[in-house]
Amino acid sequence: MHELDHFLQKNFPKLVLAPSLTDQWGASLHFPLAQGIYQFEKDGSL
């Protein structure tokens, strides 16, 4: 079992992950509101 799986099962035992509703529709719009912005620096810090 991967570390992430173990963490999720330990901290969120009833959590069910599923694709978002928009991924299940035939057509959708995506707006890249923060294009070019990433929350982490190259060294891994915020």
Coordinates of C-alpha atoms in Angstrom, one line a residue:
M1 CA 0.0 0.0 0.0
H2 CA 1.3 3.4 -0.9
E3 CA 1.9 6.1 1.8
L4 CA -0.8 8.3 0.4
D5 CA -3.3 5.5 0.5
H6 CA -2.3 4.6 4.1
F7 CA -2.6 8.3 5.1
L8 CA -6.0 8.7 3.6
Q9 CA -7.4 5.5 5.2
K10 CA -6.0 6.5 8.6
N11 CA -7.2 10.1 8.6
F12 CA -10.3 9.9 6.4
P13 CA -11.6 6.3 6.8
K14 CA -15.0 7.0 5.1
L15 CA -13.7 9.1 2.3
V16 CA -14.8 8.0 -1.2
L17 CA -12.8 9.5 -4.1
A18 CA -14.6 9.7 -7.5
P19 CA -14.2 11.8 -10.6
S20 CA -15.8 15.2 -10.6
L21 CA -19.2 15.6 -12.1
T22 CA -17.9 17.7 -14.9
D23 CA -15.6 14.8 -16.0
Q24 CA -18.7 12.7 -16.4
W25 CA -20.5 15.0 -18.7
G26 CA -20.2 14.8 -22.5
A27 CA -19.4 18.5 -22.8
S28 CA -17.9 21.0 -20.4
L29 CA -16.0 24.3 -20.2
H30 CA -12.7 24.7 -18.3
F31 CA -11.4 28.1 -17.3
P32 CA -7.7 28.2 -16.3
L33 CA -8.0 31.0 -13.7
A34 CA -4.5 30.7 -12.3
Q35 CA -2.7 29.8 -15.5
G36 CA 1.1 30.0 -15.0
I37 CA 0.8 30.1 -11.2
Y38 CA 1.8 27.2 -9.1
Q39 CA 1.5 27.0 -5.4
F40 CA 5.0 25.4 -4.8
E41 CA 8.4 26.9 -5.5
K42 CA 11.1 24.8 -7.3
D43 CA 12.5 23.8 -3.9
G44 CA 9.2 22.4 -2.7
S45 CA 8.3 25.3 -0.4
L46 CA 5.0 27.2 -0.6

